[in-house]
Coordinates of C-alpha atoms and ligand atoms in Angstrom, one line a residue:
X1 CA 19.9 -13.5 15.2
X2 CA 20.9 -12.8 10.9
X3 CA 22.1 -8.8 10.7
X4 CA 19.4 -7.2 8.5
X5 CA 19.7 -7.3 4.6
X6 CA 19.9 -4.5 3.2
X7 CA 18.9 -3.1 -0.4
X8 CA 19.5 0.0 -1.9
X9 CA 17.2 1.5 -4.1
X10 CA 15.9 4.7 -6.0
X11 CA 12.8 6.2 -6.1
X12 CA 11.3 8.2 -8.8
X13 CA 8.2 9.1 -10.5
X14 CA 6.8 8.9 -14.0
X15 CA 4.2 11.5 -14.7
X16 CA 3.3 10.8 -10.7
X17 CA 3.4 7.0 -11.2
X18 CA 5.9 6.0 -9.1
X19 CA 8.9 3.4 -9.8
X20 CA 11.5 2.1 -6.8
X21 CA 14.8 0.8 -9.2
X22 CA 16.7 -2.1 -7.0
X23 CA 20.1 -1.4 -7.5
X24 CA 21.7 -3.9 -5.2
X25 CA 20.8 -6.2 -2.9
X26 CA 18.2 -8.3 -4.6
X27 CA 18.5 -12.2 -5.2
X28 CA 20.7 -13.9 -7.7
X29 CA 18.2 -14.9 -10.6
X30 CA 21.2 -16.8 -12.3
X31 CA 21.6 -16.4 -16.1
X32 CA 19.4 -16.8 -19.5
X33 CA 16.6 -15.5 -21.1
X34 CA 14.8 -12.3 -18.8
X35 CA 11.7 -14.6 -19.2
X36 CA 13.1 -17.8 -17.4
X37 CA 14.6 -15.2 -14.9
X38 CA 11.1 -13.4 -14.2
X39 CA 9.6 -16.8 -13.6
X40 CA 12.5 -17.8 -10.9
X41 CA 11.8 -14.0 -9.4
X42 CA 7.8 -15.6 -9.4
X43 CA 8.0 -18.8 -7.9
X44 CA 11.4 -18.8 -5.5
X45 CA 11.6 -15.0 -4.5
X46 CA 8.2 -13.6 -4.4
X47 CA 8.4 -12.6 -1.1
X48 CA 11.3 -10.3 -2.0
X49 CA 9.4 -8.4 -4.0
X50 CA 6.7 -8.1 -1.9
X51 CA 8.8 -6.8 0.4
X52 CA 10.1 -4.2 -1.7
X53 CA 7.2 -2.7 -3.3
X54 CA 4.1 -3.5 -0.3
X55 CA 3.7 -1.5 2.4
X56 CA 5.0 -0.9 4.8
X57 CA 8.1 0.1 3.0
X58 CA 6.1 1.2 0.0
X59 CA 2.4 0.5 -1.4
X60 CA -0.1 -0.5 -3.8
X61 CA 1.0 1.7 -6.7
X62 CA 4.8 1.4 -6.4
X63 CA 6.1 -0.5 -8.9
X64 CA 9.5 -2.5 -8.7
X65 CA 12.2 -2.3 -11.1
X66 CA 14.8 -4.7 -10.3
X67 CA 18.2 -4.0 -12.3
X68 CA 19.6 -7.7 -13.8
X69 CA 22.6 -8.1 -16.2
X70 CA 20.9 -8.4 -20.0
X71 CA 20.6 -11.5 -21.9
X72 CA 20.0 -9.8 -25.2
X73 CA 23.7 -9.2 -26.8
X74 CA 22.5 -5.7 -27.8
X75 CA 21.1 -4.3 -24.3
X76 CA 23.2 -2.9 -21.6
X77 CA 21.5 -3.4 -19.1
X78 CA 18.3 -5.4 -18.3
X79 CA 15.3 -5.2 -16.0
X80 CA 12.7 -6.7 -14.2
X81 CA 9.8 -4.8 -13.1
X82 CA 7.1 -5.8 -10.4
X83 CA 4.0 -4.6 -8.8
X84 CA 2.0 -5.3 -5.5
X85 CA 0.9 -8.9 -6.8
X86 CA 3.3 -10.2 -8.9
X87 CA 5.8 -9.3 -12.1
X88 CA 4.8 -7.3 -15.2
X89 CA 6.0 -7.6 -18.6
X90 CA 7.1 -4.1 -20.0
X91 CA 7.0 -1.2 -17.7
X92 CA 6.8 2.2 -19.7
X93 CA 6.4 4.6 -16.8
X94 CA 9.1 2.6 -14.8
X95 CA 11.3 2.3 -17.9
X96 CA 11.7 6.3 -18.1
X97 CA 12.1 6.3 -14.2
X98 CA 14.9 3.5 -14.5
X99 CA 16.8 6.0 -17.2
X100 CA 16.2 8.6 -14.8
X101 CA 17.5 7.4 -12.1
X102 CA 20.5 6.1 -14.1
X103 CA 21.3 9.5 -15.4
X104 CA 21.1 10.7 -11.6
X105 CA 23.7 8.7 -10.6
X106 CA 25.7 9.5 -13.7
X107 CA 25.9 6.0 -15.0
X108 CA 24.4 6.7 -18.4
X109 CA 24.8 10.1 -20.5
X110 CA 22.1 10.8 -23.3
X111 CA 21.6 8.7 -26.1
X112 CA 20.2 5.7 -26.6
X113 CA 20.3 2.8 -24.4
X114 CA 19.2 -1.2 -25.1
X115 CA 17.5 -2.4 -22.3
X116 CA 16.6 -6.0 -22.1
X117 CA 13.2 -6.9 -20.2
X118 CA 11.1 -10.5 -19.6
X119 CA 8.8 -9.5 -23.1
X120 CA 11.8 -8.4 -24.9
X121 CA 14.8 -5.8 -25.5
X122 CA 13.5 -2.2 -25.8
X123 CA 15.3 1.2 -27.2
X124 CA 15.1 3.7 -24.3
X125 CA 16.6 7.4 -25.6
X126 CA 17.5 10.2 -22.7
X127 CA 17.4 13.3 -24.6
X128 CA 19.5 16.6 -23.8
X129 CA 16.5 18.0 -21.6
X130 CA 16.0 15.2 -19.5
X131 CA 12.9 13.7 -21.4
X132 CA 13.2 9.7 -22.4
X133 CA 11.5 8.0 -25.1
X134 CA 11.1 4.2 -24.9
X135 CA 10.6 2.5 -28.3
X136 CA 9.0 -0.5 -26.6
X137 CA 8.1 -4.1 -27.7
X138 CA 6.1 -4.8 -30.9
X139 CA 2.5 -4.3 -30.0
X140 CA -0.4 -5.3 -31.7
X141 CA -4.8 -5.5 -31.1
X142 CA -5.5 -9.1 -30.8
X143 CA -9.1 -8.7 -30.9
X144 CA -11.3 -5.7 -32.4
X145 CA -15.2 -4.4 -30.8
X146 CA -15.8 -7.4 -28.5
X147 CA -18.6 -7.6 -26.0
X148 CA -18.4 -8.1 -23.2
X149 CA -21.7 -8.7 -21.0
X150 CA -20.4 -7.6 -17.5
X151 CA -22.6 -8.2 -14.1
X152 CA -24.4 -5.0 -13.2
X153 CA -22.8 -2.9 -16.1
X154 CA -24.7 -4.6 -19.3
X155 CA -22.7 -5.2 -22.4
X156 CA -19.3 -3.1 -22.6
X157 CA -17.7 -3.1 -26.2
X158 CA -13.5 -2.6 -26.1
X159 CA -10.6 -4.2 -28.0
X160 CA -8.2 -6.7 -26.4
X161 CA -4.2 -5.2 -26.7
X162 CA -0.7 -5.7 -26.3
X163 CA 1.7 -3.1 -25.4
X164 CA 4.0 -4.8 -23.2
X165 CA 1.0 -6.0 -20.8
X166 CA -2.3 -7.5 -22.0
X167 CA -4.8 -4.5 -22.0
X168 CA -8.7 -4.1 -22.6
X169 CA -9.1 -0.6 -23.9
X170 CA -12.8 0.8 -24.0
X171 CA -14.8 4.2 -24.8
X172 CA -17.3 3.7 -22.2
X173 CA -15.7 4.6 -18.9
X174 CA -19.6 5.1 -17.4
X175 CA -18.4 8.5 -15.8
X176 CA -16.3 11.4 -16.7
X177 CA -12.5 10.5 -16.7
X178 CA -11.4 12.4 -13.6
X179 CA -9.9 12.6 -10.3
X180 CA -13.5 13.0 -8.5
X181 CA -14.6 9.9 -10.4
X182 CA -11.5 7.3 -9.5
X183 CA -13.5 5.1 -7.0
X184 CA -16.3 4.9 -9.7
X185 CA -13.7 4.2 -12.6
X186 CA -11.5 1.6 -10.3
X187 CA -15.1 -0.3 -9.2
X188 CA -16.1 -0.1 -12.8
X189 CA -12.6 -1.1 -14.1
X190 CA -12.5 -4.1 -12.0
X191 CA -15.9 -5.4 -13.0
X192 CA -15.0 -5.9 -16.7
X193 CA -11.5 -7.4 -16.0
X194 CA -13.2 -10.3 -14.3
X195 CA -15.6 -10.6 -17.1
X196 CA -13.3 -10.3 -19.9
X197 CA -11.5 -12.7 -18.0
X198 CA -13.9 -14.7 -17.6
X199 CA -15.2 -14.7 -21.2
X200 CA -12.6 -15.7 -23.2
X201 CA -9.5 -12.8 -22.4
X202 CA -7.7 -14.7 -19.2
X203 CA -4.6 -13.1 -20.4
X204 CA -6.2 -9.3 -20.1
X205 CA -4.7 -7.9 -16.8
X206 CA -5.1 -4.0 -17.3
X207 CA -8.1 -2.3 -18.3
X208 CA -7.9 1.3 -19.8
X209 CA -11.1 3.3 -20.1
X210 CA -11.1 6.5 -22.2
X211 CA -12.5 9.9 -22.0
X212 CA -12.4 13.4 -22.9
X213 CA -8.8 15.3 -23.2
X214 CA -8.8 18.2 -20.4
X215 CA -5.3 19.7 -22.0
X216 CA -5.3 20.1 -25.2
X217 CA -4.0 16.0 -25.4
X218 CA -5.5 13.4 -27.7
X219 CA -7.3 11.5 -25.8
X220 CA -7.4 10.6 -21.7
X221 CA -7.1 7.3 -19.8
X222 CA -7.9 5.6 -16.4
X223 CA -6.0 2.5 -16.1
X224 CA -5.9 -0.3 -13.7
X225 CA -3.4 -2.3 -12.5
X226 CA -3.1 -5.6 -12.4
X227 CA -3.2 -5.5 -8.7
X228 CA -6.1 -2.9 -8.4
X229 CA -4.2 0.6 -8.1
X230 CA -4.9 2.8 -11.0
X231 CA -2.1 4.0 -13.1
X232 CA -1.6 7.7 -11.8
X233 CA 0.6 8.5 -15.2
X234 CA -1.0 7.4 -19.0
X235 CA 0.8 4.3 -19.0
X236 CA 3.5 3.4 -21.4
X237 CA 2.1 -0.1 -22.3
X238 CA -1.2 1.4 -22.5
X239 CA -0.4 4.0 -24.6
X240 CA 1.4 1.6 -26.8
X241 CA -1.5 -0.4 -26.5
X242 CA -3.7 2.5 -27.6
X243 CA -1.6 3.2 -29.9
X244 CA -1.7 -0.5 -31.8
X245 CA -5.4 0.5 -31.9
X246 CA -5.3 3.4 -33.3
X247 CA -3.0 2.2 -36.2
X248 CA -5.1 -1.1 -36.8
X249 CA -8.1 0.9 -37.3
X250 CA -6.9 2.9 -39.3
X251 CA -7.2 6.5 -36.9
X252 CA -3.4 7.3 -36.6
X253 CA -1.1 7.6 -39.4
X254 CA 2.2 6.4 -38.9
X255 CA 4.6 9.2 -37.5
X256 CA 1.8 11.2 -36.6
X257 CA 1.9 12.5 -32.4
X258 CA -0.5 11.0 -30.3
X259 CA -0.4 12.8 -26.9
X260 CA -2.1 10.4 -23.7
X261 CA -3.3 12.2 -20.8
X262 CA -3.6 10.2 -17.9
X263 CA -6.3 10.8 -15.4
X264 CA -4.0 13.0 -13.3
X265 CA -3.6 15.4 -16.2
X266 CA -0.1 14.3 -16.9
X267 CA 0.7 13.3 -20.4
X268 CA 3.1 11.0 -22.5
X269 CA 3.6 11.8 -26.2
X270 CA 3.0 9.0 -28.7
X271 CA 3.7 7.8 -32.1
X272 CA 4.2 4.4 -33.9
X273 CA 6.0 3.0 -37.3
X274 CA 4.5 -0.2 -38.6
X275 CA 6.6 -3.5 -38.6
X276 CA 4.2 -5.1 -40.7
X277 CA 1.1 -3.6 -41.9
X278 CA -0.4 -6.6 -43.1
X279 CA -0.2 -8.3 -39.8
X280 CA -0.9 -5.2 -38.1
X281 CA 2.0 -4.8 -35.7
X282 CA 3.7 -1.6 -34.5
X283 CA 6.5 -0.1 -33.0
X284 CA 5.0 2.3 -30.5
X285 CA 7.3 4.8 -29.0
X286 CA 6.1 7.1 -25.8
X287 CA 7.7 9.8 -24.3
X288 CA 7.6 11.4 -21.1
X289 CA 9.6 12.9 -17.8
X290 CA 10.1 11.1 -14.7
X291 CA 11.9 12.7 -11.6
X292 CA 14.1 11.1 -8.7
X293 CA 12.0 11.7 -5.3
X294 CA 14.5 9.3 -2.9
X295 CA 17.8 7.4 -2.1
X296 CA 17.3 4.8 0.7
X297 CA 18.4 1.2 1.7
X298 CA 15.3 -0.8 3.1
X299 CA 16.1 -2.9 5.8
X300 CA 14.9 -6.6 6.1
X301 CA 15.1 -7.4 9.6
X302 CA 13.6 -11.2 9.6
X303 CA 12.3 -10.9 13.4
X304 CA 10.4 -8.1 11.9
X305 CA 6.4 -9.3 11.4
X306 CA 6.4 -7.5 8.4
X307 CA 9.5 -8.0 6.8
X308 CA 7.9 -9.3 4.1
X309 CA 5.7 -7.0 3.4
X310 CA 1.6 -7.0 3.7
X311 CA 0.2 -8.7 1.6
X312 CA -3.1 -8.3 2.1
X313 CA -4.7 -10.0 -1.0
X314 CA -6.9 -9.1 -3.0
Ligands
LIG1 O1 3.7 2.4 -17.6 O2 3.6 0.4 -18.8 C1 3.4 1.7 -18.1 C2 2.8 0.3 -16.5 C3 2.3 -0.6 -16.3 C4 1.8 -0.7 -15.0 C5 2.1 0.7 -14.4 N1 2.7 1.3 -15.5

């Protein structure tokens, strides 16, 4: 019998959305760009992903963050994000959680930290008050006001945008964007996602619905993630995609703050600067707070029938 594998993790939540940082015990993905290493992770180590984030050790909502050596020479660390169904591109809440985790461990100090990800480097700033700002990857709206015919719902108009992940964003939430509607919003978003994918946008794996803010923000969102879990936070990449759409539509000026509330009422503060105004590309900066919730060793015992997590499929 082989001895169990131990994986050292730190858990946190960012505006309610959990992150599990894998400090050690992860697979050796070799060297090279993180875009290549995430493919190796996807094809050769999927059971590790599932073991870390899925039940019985995790849950559908948990996002994993595997610390790796950076490839980009300007970065001091690298991270690969993943969730209950596969790898993620960037992850805003996860980056904030990672920075707070590393500060908790005494590994980083307030200031700027360049972090390599599978979709490009980002800059995270740990502020003296413990909040974290993430200057995300270049973001943009790729399609404006497209009409999607959603079976059972009818036509839904929305934008398609990149904010480190691909989003379809619509104001047509169909129900109040509040906790009591979570089930309805989930089912609606899932139908929209399937229709969006079938009608010309196979890359979209996050759906973002907007409604009225409750706590003085500019907007409130509901974000459905690729594995059908809703984001408890306002979603960092979703806020970036929203800002890119607002900028492209001329509804938000460079440097002006946008407060994005999430479904639980927690919020991220965002703003942007133009990268190329004529191309509609922006650099969004998203600020939020995270709290460490646990330090643990995960134990992977091959004789456990659920050693590699429960992958129920959706
Ligand atoms: O904060 O970018 C984010 C995110 C993506 C998926 C879950 N959270």
